[in-house]
Short mmCIF file of C-alpha atoms and ligand atoms in Angstrom, two decimals:
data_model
loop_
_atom_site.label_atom_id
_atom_site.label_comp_id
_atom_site.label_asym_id
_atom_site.label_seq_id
_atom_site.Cartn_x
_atom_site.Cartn_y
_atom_site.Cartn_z
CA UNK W 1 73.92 126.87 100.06
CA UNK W 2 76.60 124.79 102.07
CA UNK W 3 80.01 126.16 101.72
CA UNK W 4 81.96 124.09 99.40
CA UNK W 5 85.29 125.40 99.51
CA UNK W 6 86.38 124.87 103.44
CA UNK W 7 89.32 127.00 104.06
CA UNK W 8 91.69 127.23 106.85
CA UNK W 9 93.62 129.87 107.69
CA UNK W 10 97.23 130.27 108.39
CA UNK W 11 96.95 130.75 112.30
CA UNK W 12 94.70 127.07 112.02
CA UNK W 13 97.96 125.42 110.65
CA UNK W 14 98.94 122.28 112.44
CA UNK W 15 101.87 122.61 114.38
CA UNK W 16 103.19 118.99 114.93
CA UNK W 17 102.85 116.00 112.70
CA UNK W 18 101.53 112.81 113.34
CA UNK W 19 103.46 109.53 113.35
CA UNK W 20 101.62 106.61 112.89
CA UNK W 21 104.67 104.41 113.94
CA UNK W 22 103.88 105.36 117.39
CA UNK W 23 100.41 103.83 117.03
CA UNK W 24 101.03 100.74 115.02
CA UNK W 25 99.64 97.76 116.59
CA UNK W 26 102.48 95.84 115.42
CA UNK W 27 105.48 97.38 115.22
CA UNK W 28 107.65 97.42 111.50
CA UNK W 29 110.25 95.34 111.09
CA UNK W 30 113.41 96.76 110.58
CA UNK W 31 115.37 97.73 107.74
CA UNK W 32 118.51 95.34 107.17
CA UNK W 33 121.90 95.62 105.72
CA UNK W 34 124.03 93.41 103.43
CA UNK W 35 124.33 91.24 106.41
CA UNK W 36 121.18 90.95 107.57
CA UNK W 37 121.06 92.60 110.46
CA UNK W 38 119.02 95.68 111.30
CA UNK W 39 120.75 98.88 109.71
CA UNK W 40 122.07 101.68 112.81
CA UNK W 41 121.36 105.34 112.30
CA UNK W 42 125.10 105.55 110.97
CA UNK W 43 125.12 103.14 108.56
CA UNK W 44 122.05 106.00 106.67
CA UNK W 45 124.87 108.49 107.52
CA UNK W 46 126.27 109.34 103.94
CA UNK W 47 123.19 109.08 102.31
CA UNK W 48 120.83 111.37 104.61
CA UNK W 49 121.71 114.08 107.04
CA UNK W 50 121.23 112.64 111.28
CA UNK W 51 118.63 114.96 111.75
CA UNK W 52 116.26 113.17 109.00
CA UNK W 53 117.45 109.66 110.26
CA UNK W 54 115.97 110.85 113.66
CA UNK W 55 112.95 111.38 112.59
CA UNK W 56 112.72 107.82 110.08
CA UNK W 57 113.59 105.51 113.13
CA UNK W 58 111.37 107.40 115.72
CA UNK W 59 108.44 106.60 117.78
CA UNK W 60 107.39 110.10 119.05
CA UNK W 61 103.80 110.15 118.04
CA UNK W 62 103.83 114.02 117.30
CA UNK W 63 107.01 115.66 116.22
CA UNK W 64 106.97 119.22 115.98
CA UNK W 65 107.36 120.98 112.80
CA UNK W 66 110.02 123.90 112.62
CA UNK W 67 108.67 127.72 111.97
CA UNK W 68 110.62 128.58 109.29
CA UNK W 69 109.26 125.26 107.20
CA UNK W 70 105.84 126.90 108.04
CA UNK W 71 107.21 129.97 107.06
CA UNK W 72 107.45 128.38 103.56
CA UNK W 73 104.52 126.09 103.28
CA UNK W 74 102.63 129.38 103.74
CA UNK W 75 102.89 129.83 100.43
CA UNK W 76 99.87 127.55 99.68
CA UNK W 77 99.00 126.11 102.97
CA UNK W 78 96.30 125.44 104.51
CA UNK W 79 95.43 123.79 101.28
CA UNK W 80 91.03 123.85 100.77
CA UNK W 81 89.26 120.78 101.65
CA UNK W 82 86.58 120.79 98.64
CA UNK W 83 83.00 119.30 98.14
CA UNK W 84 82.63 117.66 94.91
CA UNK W 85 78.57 119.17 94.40
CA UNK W 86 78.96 118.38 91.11
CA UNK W 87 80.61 115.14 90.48
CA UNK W 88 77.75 113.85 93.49
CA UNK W 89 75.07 115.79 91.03
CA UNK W 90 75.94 114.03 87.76
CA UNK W 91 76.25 110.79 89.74
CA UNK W 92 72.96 111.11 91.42
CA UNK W 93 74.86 110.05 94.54
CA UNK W 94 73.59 110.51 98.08
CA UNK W 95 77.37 110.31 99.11
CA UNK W 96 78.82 113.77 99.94
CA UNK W 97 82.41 113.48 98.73
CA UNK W 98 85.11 115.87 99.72
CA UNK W 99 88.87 116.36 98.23
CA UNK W 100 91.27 117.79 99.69
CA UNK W 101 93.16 120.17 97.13
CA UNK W 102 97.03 119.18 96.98
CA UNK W 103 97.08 120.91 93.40
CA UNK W 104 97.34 124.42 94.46
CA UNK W 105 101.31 124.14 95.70
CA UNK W 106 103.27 125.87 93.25
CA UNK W 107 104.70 122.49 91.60
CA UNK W 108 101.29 121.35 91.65
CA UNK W 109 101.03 118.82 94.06
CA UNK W 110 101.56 117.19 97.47
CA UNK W 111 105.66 116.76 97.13
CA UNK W 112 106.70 120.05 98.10
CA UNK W 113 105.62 119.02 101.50
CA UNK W 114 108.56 116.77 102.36
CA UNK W 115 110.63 118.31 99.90
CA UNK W 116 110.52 122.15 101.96
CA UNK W 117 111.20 120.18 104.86
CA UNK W 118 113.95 117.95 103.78
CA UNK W 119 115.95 120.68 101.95
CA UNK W 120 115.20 122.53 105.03
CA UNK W 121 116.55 119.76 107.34
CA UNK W 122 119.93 119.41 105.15
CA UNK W 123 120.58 122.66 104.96
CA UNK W 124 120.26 122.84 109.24
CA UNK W 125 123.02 119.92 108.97
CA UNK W 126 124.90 122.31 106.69
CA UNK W 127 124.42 120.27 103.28
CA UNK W 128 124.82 122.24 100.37
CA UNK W 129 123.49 119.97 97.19
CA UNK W 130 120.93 117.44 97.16
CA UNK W 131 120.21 114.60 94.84
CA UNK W 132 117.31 112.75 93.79
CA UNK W 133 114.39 110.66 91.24
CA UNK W 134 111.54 111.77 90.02
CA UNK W 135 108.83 109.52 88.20
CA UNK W 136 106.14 111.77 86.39
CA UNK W 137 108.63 114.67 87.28
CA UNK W 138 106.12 116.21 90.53
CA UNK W 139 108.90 114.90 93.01
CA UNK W 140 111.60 116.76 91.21
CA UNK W 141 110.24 119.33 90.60
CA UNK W 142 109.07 119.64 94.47
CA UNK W 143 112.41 119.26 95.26
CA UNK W 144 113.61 122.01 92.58
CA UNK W 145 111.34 124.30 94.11
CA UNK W 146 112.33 123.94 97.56
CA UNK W 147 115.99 123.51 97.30
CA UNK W 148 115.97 127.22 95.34
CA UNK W 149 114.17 128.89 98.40
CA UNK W 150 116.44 127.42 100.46
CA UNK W 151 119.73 128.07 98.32
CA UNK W 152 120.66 124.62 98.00
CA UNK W 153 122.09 123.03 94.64
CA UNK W 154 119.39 120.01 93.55
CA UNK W 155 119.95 117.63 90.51
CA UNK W 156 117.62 115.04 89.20
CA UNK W 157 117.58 111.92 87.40
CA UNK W 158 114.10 111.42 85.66
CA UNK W 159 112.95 108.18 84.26
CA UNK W 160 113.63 107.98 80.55
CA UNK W 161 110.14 107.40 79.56
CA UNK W 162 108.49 110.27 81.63
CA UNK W 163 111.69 112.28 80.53
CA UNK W 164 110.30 112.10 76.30
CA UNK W 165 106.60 112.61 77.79
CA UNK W 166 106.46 114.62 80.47
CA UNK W 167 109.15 118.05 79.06
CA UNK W 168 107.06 120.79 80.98
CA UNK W 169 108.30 119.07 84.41
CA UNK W 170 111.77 119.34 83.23
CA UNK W 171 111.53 123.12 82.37
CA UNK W 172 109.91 123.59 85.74
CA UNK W 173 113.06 122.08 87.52
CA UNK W 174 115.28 124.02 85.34
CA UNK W 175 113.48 127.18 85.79
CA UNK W 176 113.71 126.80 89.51
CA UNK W 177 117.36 126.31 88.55
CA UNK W 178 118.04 122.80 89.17
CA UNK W 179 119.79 120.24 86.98
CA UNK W 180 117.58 117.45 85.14
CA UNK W 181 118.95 114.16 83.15
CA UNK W 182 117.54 111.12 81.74
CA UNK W 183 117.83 108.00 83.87
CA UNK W 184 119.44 105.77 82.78
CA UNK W 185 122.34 108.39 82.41
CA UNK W 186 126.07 107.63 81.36
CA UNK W 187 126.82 109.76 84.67
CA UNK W 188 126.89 107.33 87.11
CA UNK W 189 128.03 103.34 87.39
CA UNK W 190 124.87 102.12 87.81
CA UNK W 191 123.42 103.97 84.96
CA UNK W 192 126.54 102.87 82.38
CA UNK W 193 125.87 99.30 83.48
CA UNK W 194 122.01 99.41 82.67
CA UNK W 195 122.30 101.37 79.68
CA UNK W 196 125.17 98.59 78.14
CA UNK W 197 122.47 95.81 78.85
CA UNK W 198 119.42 97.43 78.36
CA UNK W 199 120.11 100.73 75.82
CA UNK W 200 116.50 101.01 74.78
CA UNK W 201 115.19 100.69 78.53
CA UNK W 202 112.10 103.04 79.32
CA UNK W 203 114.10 103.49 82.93
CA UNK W 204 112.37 102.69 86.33
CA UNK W 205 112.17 105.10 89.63
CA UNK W 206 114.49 101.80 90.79
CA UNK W 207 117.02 102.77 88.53
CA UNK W 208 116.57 106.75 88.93
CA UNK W 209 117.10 105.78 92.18
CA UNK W 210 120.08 103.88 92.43
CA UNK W 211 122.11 106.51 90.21
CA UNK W 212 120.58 109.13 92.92
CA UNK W 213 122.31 107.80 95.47
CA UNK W 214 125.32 106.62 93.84
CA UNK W 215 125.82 110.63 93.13
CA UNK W 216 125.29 111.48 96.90
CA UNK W 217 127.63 109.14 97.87
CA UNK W 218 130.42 109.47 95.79
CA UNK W 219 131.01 113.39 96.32
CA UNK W 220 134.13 113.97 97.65
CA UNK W 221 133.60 117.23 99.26
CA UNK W 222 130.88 115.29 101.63
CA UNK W 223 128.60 117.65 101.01
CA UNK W 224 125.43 116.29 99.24
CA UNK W 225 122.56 114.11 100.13
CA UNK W 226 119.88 112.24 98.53
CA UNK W 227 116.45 112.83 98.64
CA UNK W 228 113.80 110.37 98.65
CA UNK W 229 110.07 111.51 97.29
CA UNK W 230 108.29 109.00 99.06
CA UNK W 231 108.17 105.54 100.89
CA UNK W 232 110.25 106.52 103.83
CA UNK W 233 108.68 106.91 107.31
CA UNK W 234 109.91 110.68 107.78
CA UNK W 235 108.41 111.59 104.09
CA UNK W 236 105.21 110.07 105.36
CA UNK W 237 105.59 112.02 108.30
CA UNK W 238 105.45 115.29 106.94
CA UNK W 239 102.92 114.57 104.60
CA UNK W 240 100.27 113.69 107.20
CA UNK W 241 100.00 117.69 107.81
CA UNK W 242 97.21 116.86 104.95
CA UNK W 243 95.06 114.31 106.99
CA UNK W 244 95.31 116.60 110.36
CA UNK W 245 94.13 119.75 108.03
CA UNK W 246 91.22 117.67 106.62
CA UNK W 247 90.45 116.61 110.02
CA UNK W 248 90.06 119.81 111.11
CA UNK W 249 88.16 121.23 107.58
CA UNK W 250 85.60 118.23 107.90
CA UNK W 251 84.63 119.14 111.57
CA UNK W 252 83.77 122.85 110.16
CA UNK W 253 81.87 121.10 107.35
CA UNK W 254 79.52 119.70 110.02
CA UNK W 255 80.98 116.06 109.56
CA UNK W 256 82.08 113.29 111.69
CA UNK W 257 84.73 111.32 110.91
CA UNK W 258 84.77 110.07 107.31
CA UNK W 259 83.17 106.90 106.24
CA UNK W 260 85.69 106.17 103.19
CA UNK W 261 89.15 107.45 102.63
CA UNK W 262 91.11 107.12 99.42
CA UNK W 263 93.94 107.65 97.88
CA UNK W 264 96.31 106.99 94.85
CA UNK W 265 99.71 105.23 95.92
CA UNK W 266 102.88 104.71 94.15
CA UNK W 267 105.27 105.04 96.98
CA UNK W 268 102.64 105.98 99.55
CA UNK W 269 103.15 109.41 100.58
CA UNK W 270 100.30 111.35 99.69
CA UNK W 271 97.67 108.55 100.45
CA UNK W 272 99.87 108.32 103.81
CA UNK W 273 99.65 111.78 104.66
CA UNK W 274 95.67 111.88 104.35
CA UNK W 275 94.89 108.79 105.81
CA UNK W 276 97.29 108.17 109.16
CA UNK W 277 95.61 110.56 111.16
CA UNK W 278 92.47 108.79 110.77
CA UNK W 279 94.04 105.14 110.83
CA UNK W 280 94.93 106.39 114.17
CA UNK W 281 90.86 107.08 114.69
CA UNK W 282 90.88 103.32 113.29
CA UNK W 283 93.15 101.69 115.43
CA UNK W 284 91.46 102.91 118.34
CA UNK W 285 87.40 101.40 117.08
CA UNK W 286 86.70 104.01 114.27
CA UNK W 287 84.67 102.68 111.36
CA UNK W 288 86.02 103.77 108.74
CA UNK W 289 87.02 101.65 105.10
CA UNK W 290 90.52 103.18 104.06
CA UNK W 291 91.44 102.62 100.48
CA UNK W 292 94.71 102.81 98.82
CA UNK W 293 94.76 103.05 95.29
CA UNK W 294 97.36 101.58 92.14
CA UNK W 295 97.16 100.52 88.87
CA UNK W 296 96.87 96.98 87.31
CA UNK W 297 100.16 97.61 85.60
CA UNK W 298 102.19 97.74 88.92
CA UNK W 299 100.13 95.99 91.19
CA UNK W 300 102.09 96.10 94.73
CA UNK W 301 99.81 95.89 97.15
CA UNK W 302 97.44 93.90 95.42
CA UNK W 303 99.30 90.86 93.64
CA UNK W 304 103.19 90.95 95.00
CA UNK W 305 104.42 89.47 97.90
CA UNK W 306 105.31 90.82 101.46
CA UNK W 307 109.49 90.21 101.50
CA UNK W 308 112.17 92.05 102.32
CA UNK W 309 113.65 93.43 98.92
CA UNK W 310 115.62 96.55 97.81
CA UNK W 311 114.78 100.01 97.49
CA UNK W 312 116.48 100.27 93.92
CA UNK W 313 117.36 98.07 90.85
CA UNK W 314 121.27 98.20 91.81
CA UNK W 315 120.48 96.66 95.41
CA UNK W 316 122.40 99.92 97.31
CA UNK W 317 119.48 100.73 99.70
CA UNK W 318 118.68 98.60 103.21
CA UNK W 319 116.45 96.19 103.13
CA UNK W 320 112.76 97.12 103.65
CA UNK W 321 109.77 94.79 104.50
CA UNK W 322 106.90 96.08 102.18
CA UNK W 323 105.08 94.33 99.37
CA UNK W 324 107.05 94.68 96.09
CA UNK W 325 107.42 93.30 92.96
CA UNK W 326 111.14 92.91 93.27
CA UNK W 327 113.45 95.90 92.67
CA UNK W 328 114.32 94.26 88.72
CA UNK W 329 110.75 95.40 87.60
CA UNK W 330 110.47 97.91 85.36
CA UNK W 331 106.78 98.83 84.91
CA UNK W 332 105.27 99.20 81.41
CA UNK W 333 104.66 102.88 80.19
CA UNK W 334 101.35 103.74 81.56
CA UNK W 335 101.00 107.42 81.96
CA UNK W 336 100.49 107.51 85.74
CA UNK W 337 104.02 107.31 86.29
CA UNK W 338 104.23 108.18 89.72
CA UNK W 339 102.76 104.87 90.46
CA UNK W 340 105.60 102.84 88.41
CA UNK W 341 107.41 101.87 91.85
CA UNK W 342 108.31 98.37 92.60
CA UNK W 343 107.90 98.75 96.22
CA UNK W 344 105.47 100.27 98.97
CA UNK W 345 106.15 102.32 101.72
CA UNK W 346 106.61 100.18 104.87
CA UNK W 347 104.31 101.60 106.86
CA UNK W 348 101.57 101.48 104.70
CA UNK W 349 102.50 97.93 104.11
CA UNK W 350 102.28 97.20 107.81
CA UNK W 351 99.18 99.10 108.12
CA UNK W 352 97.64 96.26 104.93
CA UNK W 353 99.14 93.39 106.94
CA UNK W 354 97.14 94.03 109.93
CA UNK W 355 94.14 94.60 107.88
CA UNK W 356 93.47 98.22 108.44
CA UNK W 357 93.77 99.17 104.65
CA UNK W 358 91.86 97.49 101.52
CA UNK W 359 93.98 98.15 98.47
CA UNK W 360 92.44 98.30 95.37
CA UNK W 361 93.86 98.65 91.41
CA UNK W 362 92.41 99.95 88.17
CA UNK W 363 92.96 99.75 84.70
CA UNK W 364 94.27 102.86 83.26
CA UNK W 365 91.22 103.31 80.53
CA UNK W 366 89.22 103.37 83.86
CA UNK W 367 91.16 106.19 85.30
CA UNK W 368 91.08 108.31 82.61
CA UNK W 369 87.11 107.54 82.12
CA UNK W 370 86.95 108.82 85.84
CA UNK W 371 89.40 112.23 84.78
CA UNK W 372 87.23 112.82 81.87
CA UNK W 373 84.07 112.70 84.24
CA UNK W 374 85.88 115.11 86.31
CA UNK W 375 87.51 117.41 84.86
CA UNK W 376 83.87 118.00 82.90
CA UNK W 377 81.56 118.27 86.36
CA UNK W 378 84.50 119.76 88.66
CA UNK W 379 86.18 121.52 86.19
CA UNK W 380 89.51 120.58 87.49
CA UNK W 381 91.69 118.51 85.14
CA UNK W 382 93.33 115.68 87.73
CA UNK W 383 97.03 114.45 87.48
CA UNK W 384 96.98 110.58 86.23
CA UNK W 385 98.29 109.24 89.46
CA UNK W 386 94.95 111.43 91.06
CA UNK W 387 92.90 109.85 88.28
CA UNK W 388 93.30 106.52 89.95
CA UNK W 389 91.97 107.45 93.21
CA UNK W 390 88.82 109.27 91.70
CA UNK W 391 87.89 105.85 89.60
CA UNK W 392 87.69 104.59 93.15
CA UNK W 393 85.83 107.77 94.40
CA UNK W 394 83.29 107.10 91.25
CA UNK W 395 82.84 103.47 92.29
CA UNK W 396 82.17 104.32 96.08
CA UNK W 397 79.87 106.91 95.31
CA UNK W 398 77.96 104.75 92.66
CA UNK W 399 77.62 102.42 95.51
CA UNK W 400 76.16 104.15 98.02
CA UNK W 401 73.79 105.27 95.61
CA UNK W 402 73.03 101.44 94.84
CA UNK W 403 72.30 100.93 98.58
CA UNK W 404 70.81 104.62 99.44
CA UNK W 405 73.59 105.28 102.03
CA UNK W 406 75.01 108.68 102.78
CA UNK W 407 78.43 108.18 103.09
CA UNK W 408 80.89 110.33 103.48
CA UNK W 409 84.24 109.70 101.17
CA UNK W 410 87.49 111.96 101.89
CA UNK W 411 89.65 111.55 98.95
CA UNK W 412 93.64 113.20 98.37
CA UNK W 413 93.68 115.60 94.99
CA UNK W 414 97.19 114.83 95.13
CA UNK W 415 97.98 116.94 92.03
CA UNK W 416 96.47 119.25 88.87
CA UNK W 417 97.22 117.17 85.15
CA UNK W 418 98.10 120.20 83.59
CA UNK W 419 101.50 119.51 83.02
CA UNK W 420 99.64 115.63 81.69
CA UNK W 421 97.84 117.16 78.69
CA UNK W 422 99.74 114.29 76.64
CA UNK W 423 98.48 111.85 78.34
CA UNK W 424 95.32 112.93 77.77
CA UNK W 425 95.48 113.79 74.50
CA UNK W 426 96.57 109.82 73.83
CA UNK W 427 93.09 108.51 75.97
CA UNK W 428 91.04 110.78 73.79
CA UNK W 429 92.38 110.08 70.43
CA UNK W 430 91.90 105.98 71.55
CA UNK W 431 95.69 105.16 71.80
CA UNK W 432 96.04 104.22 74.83
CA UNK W 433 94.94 100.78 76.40
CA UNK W 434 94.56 98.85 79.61
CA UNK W 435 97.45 96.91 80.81
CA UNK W 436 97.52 93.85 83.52
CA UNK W 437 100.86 92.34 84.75
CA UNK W 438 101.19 88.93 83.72
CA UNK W 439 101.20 86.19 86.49
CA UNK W 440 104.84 85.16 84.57
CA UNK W 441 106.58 88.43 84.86
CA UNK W 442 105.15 89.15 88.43
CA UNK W 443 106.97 85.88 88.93
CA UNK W 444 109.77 86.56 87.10
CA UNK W 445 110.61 89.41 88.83
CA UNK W 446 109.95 88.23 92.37
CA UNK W 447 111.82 85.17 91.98
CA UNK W 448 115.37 86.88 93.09
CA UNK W 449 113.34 87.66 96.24
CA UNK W 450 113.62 84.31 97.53
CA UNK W 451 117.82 84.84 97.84
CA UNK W 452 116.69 87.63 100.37
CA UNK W 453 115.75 86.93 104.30
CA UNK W 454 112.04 86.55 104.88
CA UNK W 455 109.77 89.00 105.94
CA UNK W 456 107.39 87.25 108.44
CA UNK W 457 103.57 89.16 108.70
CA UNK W 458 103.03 90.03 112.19
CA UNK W 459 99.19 91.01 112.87
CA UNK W 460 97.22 91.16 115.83
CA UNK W 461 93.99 90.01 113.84
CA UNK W 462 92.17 92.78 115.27
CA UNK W 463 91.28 93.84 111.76
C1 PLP Q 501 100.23 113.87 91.58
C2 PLP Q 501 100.85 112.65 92.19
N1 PLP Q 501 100.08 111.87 92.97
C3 PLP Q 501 100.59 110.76 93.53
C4 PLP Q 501 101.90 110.36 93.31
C5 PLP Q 501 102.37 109.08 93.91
O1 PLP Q 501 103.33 109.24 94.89
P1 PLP Q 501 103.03 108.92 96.42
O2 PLP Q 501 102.44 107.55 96.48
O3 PLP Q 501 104.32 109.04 97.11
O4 PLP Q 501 102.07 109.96 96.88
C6 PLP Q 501 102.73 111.15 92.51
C7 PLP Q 501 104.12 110.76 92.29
O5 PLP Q 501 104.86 111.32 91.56
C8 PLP Q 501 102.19 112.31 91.93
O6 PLP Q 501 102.93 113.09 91.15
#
């Protein structure tokens, strides 16, 4: 028998991580201020430490990642690059389909691999407390975890909704001794204001955000930072040590390079971090069809339009060219709530502008109908925001049985569901149901776009 469990060892880490900015056909546009012009590295100043703007505005294709964050990511890194035998058996697939195991970290899932490295980078600029927003409560968590091996204070505003659903991510965080609240909170401005207008609000990562930052900010001792999950280039950056490990795991598995790529996106980070290193294979003639993955209920990358809009509901971040639906949406409750975010990362946004990516969305009954399938041929029980990237693995696979092709389809396990039982529980006892963003609220919320300066798409129709 094939081995199906390719490991790595720790000597086989990767050393550097790839930036795709350095490879982009067309460059990003840049982020604006309030005035529209392009934000400077010191205008991010009291919101992130200088070493982590350095690494969001550069264009050093490999940047070299400090020993002591490997000394941490030991813990669980190299993560196994796994063939799903079973899920191709029950299928009767002639695809071979490999996943590349995110769920063994100890918060159970890709986060903790920006979050070592950003509470490591604070803590080299001599921060002491970081803030931050979770969604489904994996970022915080992340961020829990690393800020406590690296002795830093961490507090976390969780959306409201995944706050009453999700309670095991919020012991996590408080058993790796950080502090966790309900967003909206009556701690901050921006959560006050919301809360007076909207009391029964489910919350947003928009808002969590905003009152994230507003917390940073406003600490007089100048001490504390905030810490984004996702969507910025240096969080995309250090997640990509997932695509160069799969690289590497495929090769020993006796395969090419991979003929489909997928994975689930809310912000972009862990479908970033598998995929750039082979979007770099891409950009220079590689065949290969690279899917990201969200739900109908927040539909970014497939329905909203490419503007310049806000990274938060209270309008405190720069400007950032990406497809969003408007930084006033607040996404109905689906259960993958790591995929609630208004916004996509900008690189990955720039990457669907010049065609190199083929987004995709799925209903949430079709997610869970993919978990379920799973969970009982793998054995594995997939997060909800995973889910969505395995309907898409199911549909790929069924395909290339359809036209007898042996493809190969690399897809990120970007995190276990065990801390999602309730979730579950809900699909299986019928309650939950499919949800599609109607063409008035998409409109609705997009409209206060217009106000904003245009973002023009620049492609070099290559794709
Ligand atoms: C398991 C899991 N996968 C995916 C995501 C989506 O985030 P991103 O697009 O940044 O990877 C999340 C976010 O919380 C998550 O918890």
């Amino acid at each position: 028998m094939k081995p199906i469990k390719i490991q790595l060892n720790e000597n086989d880490i990767p050393r550097q991580w790839y930036n795709l900015a350095a490879d982009l056909p067309t460059p990003l546009l840049p982020p604006l201020g309030p005035d529209g012009n392009p934000v400077t590295p010191d205008m991010l100043a009291p919101v992130f430490p200088m070493n982590l703007i350095e690494q969001e505005v550069s264009s050093e294709r490999w940047i070299d990642i400090p020993e002591e964050i490997l000394d941490i990511l030991y813990r669980w890194r190299p993560t196994p690059l796994r063939r799903a035998v079973y899920l191709e058996k029950h299928l009767k697939t002639p695809a071979r389909i490999y996943y590349k195991d995110e769920s063994v970290s100890p918060p159970g899932s890709h986060k903790p691999n920006t979050a070592v490295a950003q509470a490591w980078y604070n803590k080299q600029f001599g921060i002491k407390k970081l803030t931050t927003e979770t969604g489904a409560g994996q970022w915080g968590s992340a961020l829990a975890f690393a800020c406590n091996l690296l002795g830093l204070e961490c507090k976390v505003f969780m959306v409201r909704i995944s706050f009453d659903q999700k309670p095991f991510r919020k012991m996590m965080m408080g058993t790796w001794g950080a502090n966790c609240v309900a967003s909206p909170s009556s701690e901050t401005n921006a959560g006050r204001k919301i809360l007076a207008e909207m009391p029964d609000t489910p919350g947003s990562l928009g808002i969590a955000i905003s009152e994230a930052i507003e917390a940073a900010v406003t600490d007089p001792s100048g001490k504390t930072r905030y810490s984004l999950g996702s969507v910025l280039n240096h969080v995309l950056l250090h997640q990509t040590i997932i695509g160069l490990e799969a690289k590497k795991q495929l090769k020993i598995a006796g395969e090419k390079l991979p003929d489909i790529i997928i994975g689930c996106a809310g912000g972009g980070s862990n479908f970033a971090g598998l995929s750039f290193p082979f979007v770099a294979d891409k950009i220079n003639g590689a065949n290969i069809k690279i899917i990201p993955v969200e739900p109908t209920a927040c539909p970014t990358m497939t329905r909203a339009p490419f503007a310049y809009d806000f990274g938060d509901t209270a309008c405190t971040t720069p400007l950032l060219a990406m497809y969003t639906l408007g930084h006033a949406f607040v996404p109905p409750p689906i259960h993958a709530g790591g995929l609630r975010y208004h916004g996509m990362a900008p690189l990955v946004c720039q990457a669907i502008v010049e065609g190199l990516l083929e987004p995709r969305a799925y209903h949430q009954l079709r997610s869970y109908e993919a978990a379920i399938t799973w969970a009982r041929t793998e054995g594995f029980i997939p997060a909800p925001e995973t889910s969505q990237a395995l309907a898409a693995v199911i549909e790929e696979a069924e395909k290339a049985k359809e036209e007898g092709k042996e493809k190969v389809i690399l897809v990120n396990y970007s995190g276990h569901g065990l801390m999602d039982l309730l979730g579950y529980d809900a699909y299986l006892s019928g309650q939950l149901t499919d949800y599609e963003l109607p063409e008035e609220e998409l409109k609705k919320y997009t409209k206060d776009l217009e106000k904003l300066p245009k973002a023009e798409m620049r492609k070099t129709g290559k794709w």
